[in-house]
JSON list of C-alpha atoms in Angstrom, two decimals:
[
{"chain": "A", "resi": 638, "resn": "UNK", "atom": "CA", "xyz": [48.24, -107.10, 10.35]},
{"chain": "A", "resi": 639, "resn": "UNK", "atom": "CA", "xyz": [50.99, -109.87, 10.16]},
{"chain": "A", "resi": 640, "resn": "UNK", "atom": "CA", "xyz": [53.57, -111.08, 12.48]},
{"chain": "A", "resi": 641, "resn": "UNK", "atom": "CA", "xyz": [57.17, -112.74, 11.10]},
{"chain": "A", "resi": 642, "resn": "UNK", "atom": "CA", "xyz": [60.06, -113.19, 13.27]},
{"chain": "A", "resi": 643, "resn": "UNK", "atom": "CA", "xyz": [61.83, -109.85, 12.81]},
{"chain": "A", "resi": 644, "resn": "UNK", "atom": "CA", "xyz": [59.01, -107.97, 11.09]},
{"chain": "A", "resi": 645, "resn": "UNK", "atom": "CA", "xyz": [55.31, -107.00, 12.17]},
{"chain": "A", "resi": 646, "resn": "UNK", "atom": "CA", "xyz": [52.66, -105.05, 10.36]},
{"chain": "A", "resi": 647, "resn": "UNK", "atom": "CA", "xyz": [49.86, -103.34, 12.14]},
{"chain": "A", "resi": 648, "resn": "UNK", "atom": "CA", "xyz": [46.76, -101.98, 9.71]},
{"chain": "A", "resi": 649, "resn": "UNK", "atom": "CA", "xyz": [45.94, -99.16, 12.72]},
{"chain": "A", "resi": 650, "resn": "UNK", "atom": "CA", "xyz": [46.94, -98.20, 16.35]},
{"chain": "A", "resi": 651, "resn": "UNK", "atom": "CA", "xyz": [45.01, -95.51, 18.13]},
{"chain": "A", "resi": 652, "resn": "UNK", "atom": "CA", "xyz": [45.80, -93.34, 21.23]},
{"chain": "A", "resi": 653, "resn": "UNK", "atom": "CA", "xyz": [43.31, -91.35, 23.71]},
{"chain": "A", "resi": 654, "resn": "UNK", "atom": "CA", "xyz": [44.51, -88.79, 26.44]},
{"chain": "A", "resi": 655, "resn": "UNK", "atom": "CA", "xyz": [43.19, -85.75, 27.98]},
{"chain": "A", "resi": 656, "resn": "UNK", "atom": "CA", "xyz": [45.26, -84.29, 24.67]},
{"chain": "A", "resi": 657, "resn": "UNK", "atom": "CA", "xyz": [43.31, -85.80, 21.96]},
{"chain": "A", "resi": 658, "resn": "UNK", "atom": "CA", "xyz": [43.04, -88.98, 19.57]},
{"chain": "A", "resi": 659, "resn": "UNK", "atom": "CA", "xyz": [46.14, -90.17, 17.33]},
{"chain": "A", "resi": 660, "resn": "UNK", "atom": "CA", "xyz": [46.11, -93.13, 15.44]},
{"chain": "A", "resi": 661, "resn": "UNK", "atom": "CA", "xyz": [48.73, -94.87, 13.47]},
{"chain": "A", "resi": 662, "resn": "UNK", "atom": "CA", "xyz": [48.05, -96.42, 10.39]},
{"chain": "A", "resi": 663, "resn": "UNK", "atom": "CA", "xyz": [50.08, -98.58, 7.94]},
{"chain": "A", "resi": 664, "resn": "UNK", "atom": "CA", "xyz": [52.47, -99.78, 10.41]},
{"chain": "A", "resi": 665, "resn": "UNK", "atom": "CA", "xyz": [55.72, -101.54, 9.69]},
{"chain": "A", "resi": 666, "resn": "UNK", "atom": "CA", "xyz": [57.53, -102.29, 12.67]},
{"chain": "A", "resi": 667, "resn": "UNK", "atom": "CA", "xyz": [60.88, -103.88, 11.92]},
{"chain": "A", "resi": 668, "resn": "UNK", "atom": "CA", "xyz": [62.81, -105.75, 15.58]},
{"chain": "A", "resi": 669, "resn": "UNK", "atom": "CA", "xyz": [67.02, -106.00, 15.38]},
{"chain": "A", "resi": 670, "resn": "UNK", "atom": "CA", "xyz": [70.05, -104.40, 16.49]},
{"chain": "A", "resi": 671, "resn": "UNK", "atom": "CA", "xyz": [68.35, -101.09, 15.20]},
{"chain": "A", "resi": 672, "resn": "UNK", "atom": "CA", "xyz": [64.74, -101.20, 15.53]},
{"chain": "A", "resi": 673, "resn": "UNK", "atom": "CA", "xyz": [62.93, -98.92, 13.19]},
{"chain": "A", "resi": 674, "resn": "UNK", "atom": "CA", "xyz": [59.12, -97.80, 12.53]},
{"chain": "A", "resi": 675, "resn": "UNK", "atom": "CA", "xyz": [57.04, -96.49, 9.51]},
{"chain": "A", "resi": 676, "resn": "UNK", "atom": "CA", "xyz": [53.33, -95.80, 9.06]},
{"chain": "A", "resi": 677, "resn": "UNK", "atom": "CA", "xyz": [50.96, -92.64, 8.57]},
{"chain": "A", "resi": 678, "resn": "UNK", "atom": "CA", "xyz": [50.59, -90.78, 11.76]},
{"chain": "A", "resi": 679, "resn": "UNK", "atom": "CA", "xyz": [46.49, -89.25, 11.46]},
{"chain": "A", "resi": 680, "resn": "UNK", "atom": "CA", "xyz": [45.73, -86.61, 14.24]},
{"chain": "A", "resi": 681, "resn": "UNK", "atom": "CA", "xyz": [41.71, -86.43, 14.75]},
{"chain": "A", "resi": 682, "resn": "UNK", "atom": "CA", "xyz": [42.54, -84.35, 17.02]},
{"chain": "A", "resi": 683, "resn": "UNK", "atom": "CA", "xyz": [45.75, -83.11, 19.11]},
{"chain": "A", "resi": 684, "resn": "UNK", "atom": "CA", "xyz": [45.99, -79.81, 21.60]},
{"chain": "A", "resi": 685, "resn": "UNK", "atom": "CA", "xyz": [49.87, -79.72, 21.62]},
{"chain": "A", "resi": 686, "resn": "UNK", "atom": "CA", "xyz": [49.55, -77.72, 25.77]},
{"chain": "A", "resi": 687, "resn": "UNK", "atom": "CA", "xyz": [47.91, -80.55, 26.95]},
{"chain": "A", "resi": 688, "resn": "UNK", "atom": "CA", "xyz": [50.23, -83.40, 25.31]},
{"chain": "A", "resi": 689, "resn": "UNK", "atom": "CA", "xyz": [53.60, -81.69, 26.49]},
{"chain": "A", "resi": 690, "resn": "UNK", "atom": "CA", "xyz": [51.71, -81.08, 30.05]},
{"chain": "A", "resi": 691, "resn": "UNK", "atom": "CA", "xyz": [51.00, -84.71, 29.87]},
{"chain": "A", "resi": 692, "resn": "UNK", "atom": "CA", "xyz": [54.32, -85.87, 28.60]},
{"chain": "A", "resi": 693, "resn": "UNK", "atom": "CA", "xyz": [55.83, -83.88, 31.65]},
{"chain": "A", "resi": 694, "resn": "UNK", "atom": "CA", "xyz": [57.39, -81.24, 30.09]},
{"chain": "A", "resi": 695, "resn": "UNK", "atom": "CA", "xyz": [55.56, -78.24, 32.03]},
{"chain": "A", "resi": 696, "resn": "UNK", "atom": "CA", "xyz": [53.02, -75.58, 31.24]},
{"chain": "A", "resi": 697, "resn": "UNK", "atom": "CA", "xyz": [54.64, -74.21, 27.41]},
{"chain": "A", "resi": 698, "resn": "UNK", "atom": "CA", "xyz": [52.55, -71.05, 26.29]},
{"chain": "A", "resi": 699, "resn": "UNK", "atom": "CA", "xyz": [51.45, -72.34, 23.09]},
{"chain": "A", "resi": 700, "resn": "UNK", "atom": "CA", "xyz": [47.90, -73.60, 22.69]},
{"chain": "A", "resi": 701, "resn": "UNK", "atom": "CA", "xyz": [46.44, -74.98, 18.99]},
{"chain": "A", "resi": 702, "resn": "UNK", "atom": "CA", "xyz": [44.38, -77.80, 18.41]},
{"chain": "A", "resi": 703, "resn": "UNK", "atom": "CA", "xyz": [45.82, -80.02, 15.10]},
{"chain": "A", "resi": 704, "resn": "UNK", "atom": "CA", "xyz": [44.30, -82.25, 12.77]},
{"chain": "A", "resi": 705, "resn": "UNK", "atom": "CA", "xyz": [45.94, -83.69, 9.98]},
{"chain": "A", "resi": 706, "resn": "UNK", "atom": "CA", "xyz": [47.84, -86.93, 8.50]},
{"chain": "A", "resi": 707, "resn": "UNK", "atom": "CA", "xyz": [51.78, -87.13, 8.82]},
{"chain": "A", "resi": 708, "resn": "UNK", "atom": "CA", "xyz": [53.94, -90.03, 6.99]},
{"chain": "A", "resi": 709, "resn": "UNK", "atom": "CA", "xyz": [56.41, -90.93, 9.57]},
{"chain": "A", "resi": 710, "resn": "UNK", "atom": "CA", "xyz": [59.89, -92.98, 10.36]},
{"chain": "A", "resi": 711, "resn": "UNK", "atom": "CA", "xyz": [62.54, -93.65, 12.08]},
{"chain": "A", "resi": 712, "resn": "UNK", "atom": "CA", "xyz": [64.50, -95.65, 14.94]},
{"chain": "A", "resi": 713, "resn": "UNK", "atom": "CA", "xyz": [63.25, -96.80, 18.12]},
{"chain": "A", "resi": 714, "resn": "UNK", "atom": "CA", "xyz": [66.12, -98.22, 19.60]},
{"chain": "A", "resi": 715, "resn": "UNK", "atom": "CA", "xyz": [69.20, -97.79, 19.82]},
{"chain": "A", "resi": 716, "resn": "UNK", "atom": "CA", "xyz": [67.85, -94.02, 20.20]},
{"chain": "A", "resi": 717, "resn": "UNK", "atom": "CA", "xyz": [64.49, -92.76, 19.30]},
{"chain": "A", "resi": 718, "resn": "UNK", "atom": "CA", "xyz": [65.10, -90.76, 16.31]},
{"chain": "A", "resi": 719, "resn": "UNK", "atom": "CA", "xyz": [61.33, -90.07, 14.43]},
{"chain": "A", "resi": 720, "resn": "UNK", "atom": "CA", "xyz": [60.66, -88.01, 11.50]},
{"chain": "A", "resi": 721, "resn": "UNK", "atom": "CA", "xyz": [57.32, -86.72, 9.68]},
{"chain": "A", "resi": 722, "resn": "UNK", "atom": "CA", "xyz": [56.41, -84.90, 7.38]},
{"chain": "A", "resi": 723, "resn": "UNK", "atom": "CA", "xyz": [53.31, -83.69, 5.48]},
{"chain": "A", "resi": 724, "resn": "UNK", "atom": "CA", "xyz": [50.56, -80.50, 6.20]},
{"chain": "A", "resi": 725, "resn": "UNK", "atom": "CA", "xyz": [48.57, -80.06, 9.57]},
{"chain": "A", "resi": 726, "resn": "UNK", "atom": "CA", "xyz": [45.56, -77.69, 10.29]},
{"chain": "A", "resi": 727, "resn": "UNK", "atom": "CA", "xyz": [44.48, -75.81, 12.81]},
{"chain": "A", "resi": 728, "resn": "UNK", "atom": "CA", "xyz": [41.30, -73.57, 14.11]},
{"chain": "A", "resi": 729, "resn": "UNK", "atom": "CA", "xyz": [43.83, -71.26, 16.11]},
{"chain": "A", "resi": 730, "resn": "UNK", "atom": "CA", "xyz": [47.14, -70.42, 17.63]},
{"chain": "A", "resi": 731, "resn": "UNK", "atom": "CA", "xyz": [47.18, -68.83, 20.70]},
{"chain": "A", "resi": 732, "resn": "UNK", "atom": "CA", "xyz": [50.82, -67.83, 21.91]},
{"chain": "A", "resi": 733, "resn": "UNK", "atom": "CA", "xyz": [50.81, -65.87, 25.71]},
{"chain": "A", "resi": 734, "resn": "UNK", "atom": "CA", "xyz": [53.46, -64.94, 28.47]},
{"chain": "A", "resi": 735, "resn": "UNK", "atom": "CA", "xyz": [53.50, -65.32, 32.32]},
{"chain": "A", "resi": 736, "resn": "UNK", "atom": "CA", "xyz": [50.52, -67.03, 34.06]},
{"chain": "A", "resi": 737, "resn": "UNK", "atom": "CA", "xyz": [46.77, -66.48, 35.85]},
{"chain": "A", "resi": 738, "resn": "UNK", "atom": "CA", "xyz": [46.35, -62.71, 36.45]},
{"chain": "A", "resi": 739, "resn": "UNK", "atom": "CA", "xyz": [49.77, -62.15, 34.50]},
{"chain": "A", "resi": 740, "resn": "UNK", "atom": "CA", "xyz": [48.97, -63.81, 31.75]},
{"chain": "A", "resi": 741, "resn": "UNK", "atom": "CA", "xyz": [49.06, -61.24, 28.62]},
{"chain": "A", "resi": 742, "resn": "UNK", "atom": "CA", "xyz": [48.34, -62.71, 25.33]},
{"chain": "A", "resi": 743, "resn": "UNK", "atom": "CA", "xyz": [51.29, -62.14, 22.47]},
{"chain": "A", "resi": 744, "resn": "UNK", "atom": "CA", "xyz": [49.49, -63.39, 19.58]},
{"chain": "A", "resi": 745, "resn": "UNK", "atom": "CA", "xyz": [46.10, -65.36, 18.72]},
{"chain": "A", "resi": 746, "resn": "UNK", "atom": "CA", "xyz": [45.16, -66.68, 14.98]},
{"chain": "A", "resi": 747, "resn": "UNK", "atom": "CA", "xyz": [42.43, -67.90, 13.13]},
{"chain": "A", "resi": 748, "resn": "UNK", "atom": "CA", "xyz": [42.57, -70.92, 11.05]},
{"chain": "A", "resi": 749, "resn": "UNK", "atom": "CA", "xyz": [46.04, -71.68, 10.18]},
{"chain": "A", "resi": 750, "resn": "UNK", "atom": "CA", "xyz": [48.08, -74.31, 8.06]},
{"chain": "A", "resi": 751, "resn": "UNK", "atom": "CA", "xyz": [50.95, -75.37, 8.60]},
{"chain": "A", "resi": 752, "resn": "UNK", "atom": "CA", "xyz": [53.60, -77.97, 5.91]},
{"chain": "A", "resi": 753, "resn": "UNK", "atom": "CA", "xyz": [56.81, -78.64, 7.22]},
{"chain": "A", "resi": 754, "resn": "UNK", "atom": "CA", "xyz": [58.97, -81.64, 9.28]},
{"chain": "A", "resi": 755, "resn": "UNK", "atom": "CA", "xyz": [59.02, -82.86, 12.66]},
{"chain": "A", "resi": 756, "resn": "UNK", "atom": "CA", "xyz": [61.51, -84.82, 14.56]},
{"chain": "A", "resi": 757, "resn": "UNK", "atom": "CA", "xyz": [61.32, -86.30, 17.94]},
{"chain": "A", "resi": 758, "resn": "UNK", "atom": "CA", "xyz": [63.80, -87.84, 20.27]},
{"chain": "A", "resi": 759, "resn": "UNK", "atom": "CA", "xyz": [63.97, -88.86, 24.01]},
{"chain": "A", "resi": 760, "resn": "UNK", "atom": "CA", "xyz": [65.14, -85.34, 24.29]},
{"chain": "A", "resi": 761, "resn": "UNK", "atom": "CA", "xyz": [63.57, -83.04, 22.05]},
{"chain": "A", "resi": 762, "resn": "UNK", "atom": "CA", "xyz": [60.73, -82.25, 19.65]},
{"chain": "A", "resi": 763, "resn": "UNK", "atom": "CA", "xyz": [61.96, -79.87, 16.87]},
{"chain": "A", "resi": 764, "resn": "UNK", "atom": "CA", "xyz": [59.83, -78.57, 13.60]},
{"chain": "A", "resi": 765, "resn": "UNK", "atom": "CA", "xyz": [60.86, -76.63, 10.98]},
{"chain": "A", "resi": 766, "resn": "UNK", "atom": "CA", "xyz": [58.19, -75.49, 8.72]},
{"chain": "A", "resi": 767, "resn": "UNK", "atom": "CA", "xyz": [55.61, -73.08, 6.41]},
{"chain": "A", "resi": 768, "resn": "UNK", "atom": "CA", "xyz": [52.53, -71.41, 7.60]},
{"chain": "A", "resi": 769, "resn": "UNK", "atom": "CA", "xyz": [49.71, -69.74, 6.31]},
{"chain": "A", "resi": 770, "resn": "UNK", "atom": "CA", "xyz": [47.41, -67.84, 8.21]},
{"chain": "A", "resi": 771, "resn": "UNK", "atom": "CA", "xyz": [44.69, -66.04, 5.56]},
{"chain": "A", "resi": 772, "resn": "UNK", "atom": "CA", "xyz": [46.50, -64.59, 3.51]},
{"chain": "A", "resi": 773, "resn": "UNK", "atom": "CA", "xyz": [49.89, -64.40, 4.71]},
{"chain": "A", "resi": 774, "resn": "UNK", "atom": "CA", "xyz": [52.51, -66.78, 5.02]},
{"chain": "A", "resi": 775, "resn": "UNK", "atom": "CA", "xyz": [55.57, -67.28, 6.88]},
{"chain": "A", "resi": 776, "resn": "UNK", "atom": "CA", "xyz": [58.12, -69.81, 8.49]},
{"chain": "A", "resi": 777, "resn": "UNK", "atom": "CA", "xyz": [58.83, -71.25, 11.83]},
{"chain": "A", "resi": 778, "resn": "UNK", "atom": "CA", "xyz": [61.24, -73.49, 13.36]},
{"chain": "A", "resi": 779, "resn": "UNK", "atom": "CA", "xyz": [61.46, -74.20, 16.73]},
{"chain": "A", "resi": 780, "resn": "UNK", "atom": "CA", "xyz": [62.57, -77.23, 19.40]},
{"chain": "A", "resi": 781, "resn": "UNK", "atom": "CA", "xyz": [61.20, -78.38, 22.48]},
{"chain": "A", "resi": 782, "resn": "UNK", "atom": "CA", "xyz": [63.52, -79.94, 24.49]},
{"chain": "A", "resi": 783, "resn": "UNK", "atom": "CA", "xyz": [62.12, -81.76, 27.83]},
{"chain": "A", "resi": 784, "resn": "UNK", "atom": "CA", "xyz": [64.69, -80.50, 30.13]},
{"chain": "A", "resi": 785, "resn": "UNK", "atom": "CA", "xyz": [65.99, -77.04, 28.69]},
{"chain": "A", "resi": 786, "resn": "UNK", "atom": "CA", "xyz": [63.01, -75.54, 27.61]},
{"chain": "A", "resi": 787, "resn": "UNK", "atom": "CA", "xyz": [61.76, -74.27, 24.43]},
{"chain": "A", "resi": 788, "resn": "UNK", "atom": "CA", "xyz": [63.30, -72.33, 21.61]},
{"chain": "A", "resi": 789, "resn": "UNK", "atom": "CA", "xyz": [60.57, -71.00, 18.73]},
{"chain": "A", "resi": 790, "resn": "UNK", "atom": "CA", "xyz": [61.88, -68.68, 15.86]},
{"chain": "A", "resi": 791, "resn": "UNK", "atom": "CA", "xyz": [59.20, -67.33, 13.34]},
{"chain": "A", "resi": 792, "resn": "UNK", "atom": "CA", "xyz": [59.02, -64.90, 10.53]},
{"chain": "A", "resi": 793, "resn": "UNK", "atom": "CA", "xyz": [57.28, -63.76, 7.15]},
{"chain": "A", "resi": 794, "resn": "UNK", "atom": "CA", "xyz": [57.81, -61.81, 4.51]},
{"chain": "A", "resi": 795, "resn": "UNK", "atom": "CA", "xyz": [53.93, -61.00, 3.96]},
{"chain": "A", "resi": 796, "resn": "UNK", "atom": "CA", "xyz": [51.66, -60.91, 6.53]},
{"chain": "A", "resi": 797, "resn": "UNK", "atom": "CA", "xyz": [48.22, -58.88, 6.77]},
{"chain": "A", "resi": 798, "resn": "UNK", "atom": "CA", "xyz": [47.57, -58.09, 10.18]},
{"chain": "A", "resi": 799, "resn": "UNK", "atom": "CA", "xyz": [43.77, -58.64, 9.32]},
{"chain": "A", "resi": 800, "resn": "UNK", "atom": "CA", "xyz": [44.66, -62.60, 9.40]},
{"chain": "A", "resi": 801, "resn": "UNK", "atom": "CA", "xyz": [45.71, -61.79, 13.36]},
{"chain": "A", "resi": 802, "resn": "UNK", "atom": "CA", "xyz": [43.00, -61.65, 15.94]},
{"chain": "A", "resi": 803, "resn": "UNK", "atom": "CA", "xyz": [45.50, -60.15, 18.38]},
{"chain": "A", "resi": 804, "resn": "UNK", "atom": "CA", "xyz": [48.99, -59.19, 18.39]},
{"chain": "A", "resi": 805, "resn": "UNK", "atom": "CA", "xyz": [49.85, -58.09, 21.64]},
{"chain": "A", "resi": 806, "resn": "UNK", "atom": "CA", "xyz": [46.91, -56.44, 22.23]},
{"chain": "A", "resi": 807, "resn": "UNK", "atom": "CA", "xyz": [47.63, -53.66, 20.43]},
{"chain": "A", "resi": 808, "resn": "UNK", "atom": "CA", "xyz": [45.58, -52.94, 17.14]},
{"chain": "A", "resi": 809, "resn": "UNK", "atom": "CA", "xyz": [47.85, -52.76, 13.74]},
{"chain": "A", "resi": 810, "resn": "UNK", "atom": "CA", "xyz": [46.25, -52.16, 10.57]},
{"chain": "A", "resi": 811, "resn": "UNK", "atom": "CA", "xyz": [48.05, -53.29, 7.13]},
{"chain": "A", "resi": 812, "resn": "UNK", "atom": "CA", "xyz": [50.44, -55.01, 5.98]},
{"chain": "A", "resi": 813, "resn": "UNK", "atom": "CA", "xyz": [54.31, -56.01, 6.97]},
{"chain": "A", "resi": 814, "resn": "UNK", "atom": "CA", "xyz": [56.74, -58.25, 7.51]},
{"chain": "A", "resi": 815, "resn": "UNK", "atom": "CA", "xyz": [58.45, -59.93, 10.68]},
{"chain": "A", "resi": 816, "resn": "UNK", "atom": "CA", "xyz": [60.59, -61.91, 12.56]},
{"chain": "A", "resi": 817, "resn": "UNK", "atom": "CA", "xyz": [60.75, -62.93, 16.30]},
{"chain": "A", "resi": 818, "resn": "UNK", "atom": "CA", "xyz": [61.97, -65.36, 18.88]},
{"chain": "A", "resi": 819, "resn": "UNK", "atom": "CA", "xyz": [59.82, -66.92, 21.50]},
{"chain": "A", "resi": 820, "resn": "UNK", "atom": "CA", "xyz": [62.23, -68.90, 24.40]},
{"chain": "A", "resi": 821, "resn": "UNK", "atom": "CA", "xyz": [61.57, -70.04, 27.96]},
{"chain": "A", "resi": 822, "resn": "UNK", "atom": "CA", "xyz": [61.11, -72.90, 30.03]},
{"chain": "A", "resi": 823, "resn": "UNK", "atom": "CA", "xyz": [58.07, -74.16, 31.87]},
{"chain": "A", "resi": 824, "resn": "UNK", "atom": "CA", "xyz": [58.77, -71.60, 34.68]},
{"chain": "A", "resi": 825, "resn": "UNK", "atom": "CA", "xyz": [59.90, -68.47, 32.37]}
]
């Protein structure tokens, strides 16, 4: 990388937690008034449960495991205001309510992609975003937010129920669309 008095480059940053490994790549970091950052955010490997347990935010009923490269920017300071974009993958989705013995699972994928945005804040993480799962496709859009909880809207026009493993445990056979709302907080 390089160093100048207002402007750094960084060829690659990684980070390792109980979550997974992220680096950042490409890195222009630019120090003023407004302090901004850009570089290519790759996920080897990222289970989104463990990173929000880890970043405090509670036990959220969603567990997937990501991989995938994300172009990113945005402001540091004043306020942290980040934005990627660009295609993730994943080996499953596994959505559930309530916890332990109450646990009862709402829906669990396969492989899945998913090409959309994410921003992220001191406050919130919020996505908006295609999926496919098999053959079907569909949207989501959705926002974290640290202290309120978590608000997750999803739907498709086309969906075989073939590409689910479960959908709240009850077996559907076809094809149909939907649309749903998942919201809570760590303790709902």
């Amino acid at each position: 990388g390089s160093v100048s008095e207002a402007q750094t480059t960084i060829d690659t940053f990684s980070i390792r937690n109980s979550a997974g490994e992220v680096s950042v790549e490409k890195i222009d970091l630019k120090i003023g008034k407004e302090s901004t950052i850009a570089g290519d955010v790759n996920i080897q490997s990222l289970e989104i449960q463990k990173l929000l347990r880890s970043l405090g935010v509670g036990e959220v009923p969603v567990q997937t495991h990501l991989k995938g490269t994300l172009p990113c920017s945005g402001s540091i300071t004043p306020k942290l205001a980040l934005s990627c974009s660009g295609t993730i993958n994943s080996d499953y989705l596994n959505v559930y309510s309530g916890e332990g013995d109450d646990a009862f699972n709402i829906v669990n994928t396969g492989p899945y992609q998913v090409s959309g945005k994410v921003e992220v804040t001191n406050k919130a993480v919020s996505y908006n975003g295609g999926l496919t799962v098999g053959d079907s496709i569909g949207t989501s859009s959705g926002t974290i937010d640290f202290e309120k909880g978590f608000n997750i809207e999803y739907g498709s026009p086309k969906f075989n129920f073939a590409d689910l493993k479960n959908l709240a445990q009850i077996k559907f056979e076809g094809t149909g669309s939907l649309k749903g709302v998942t919201k809570g907080n760590s303790h709902t």
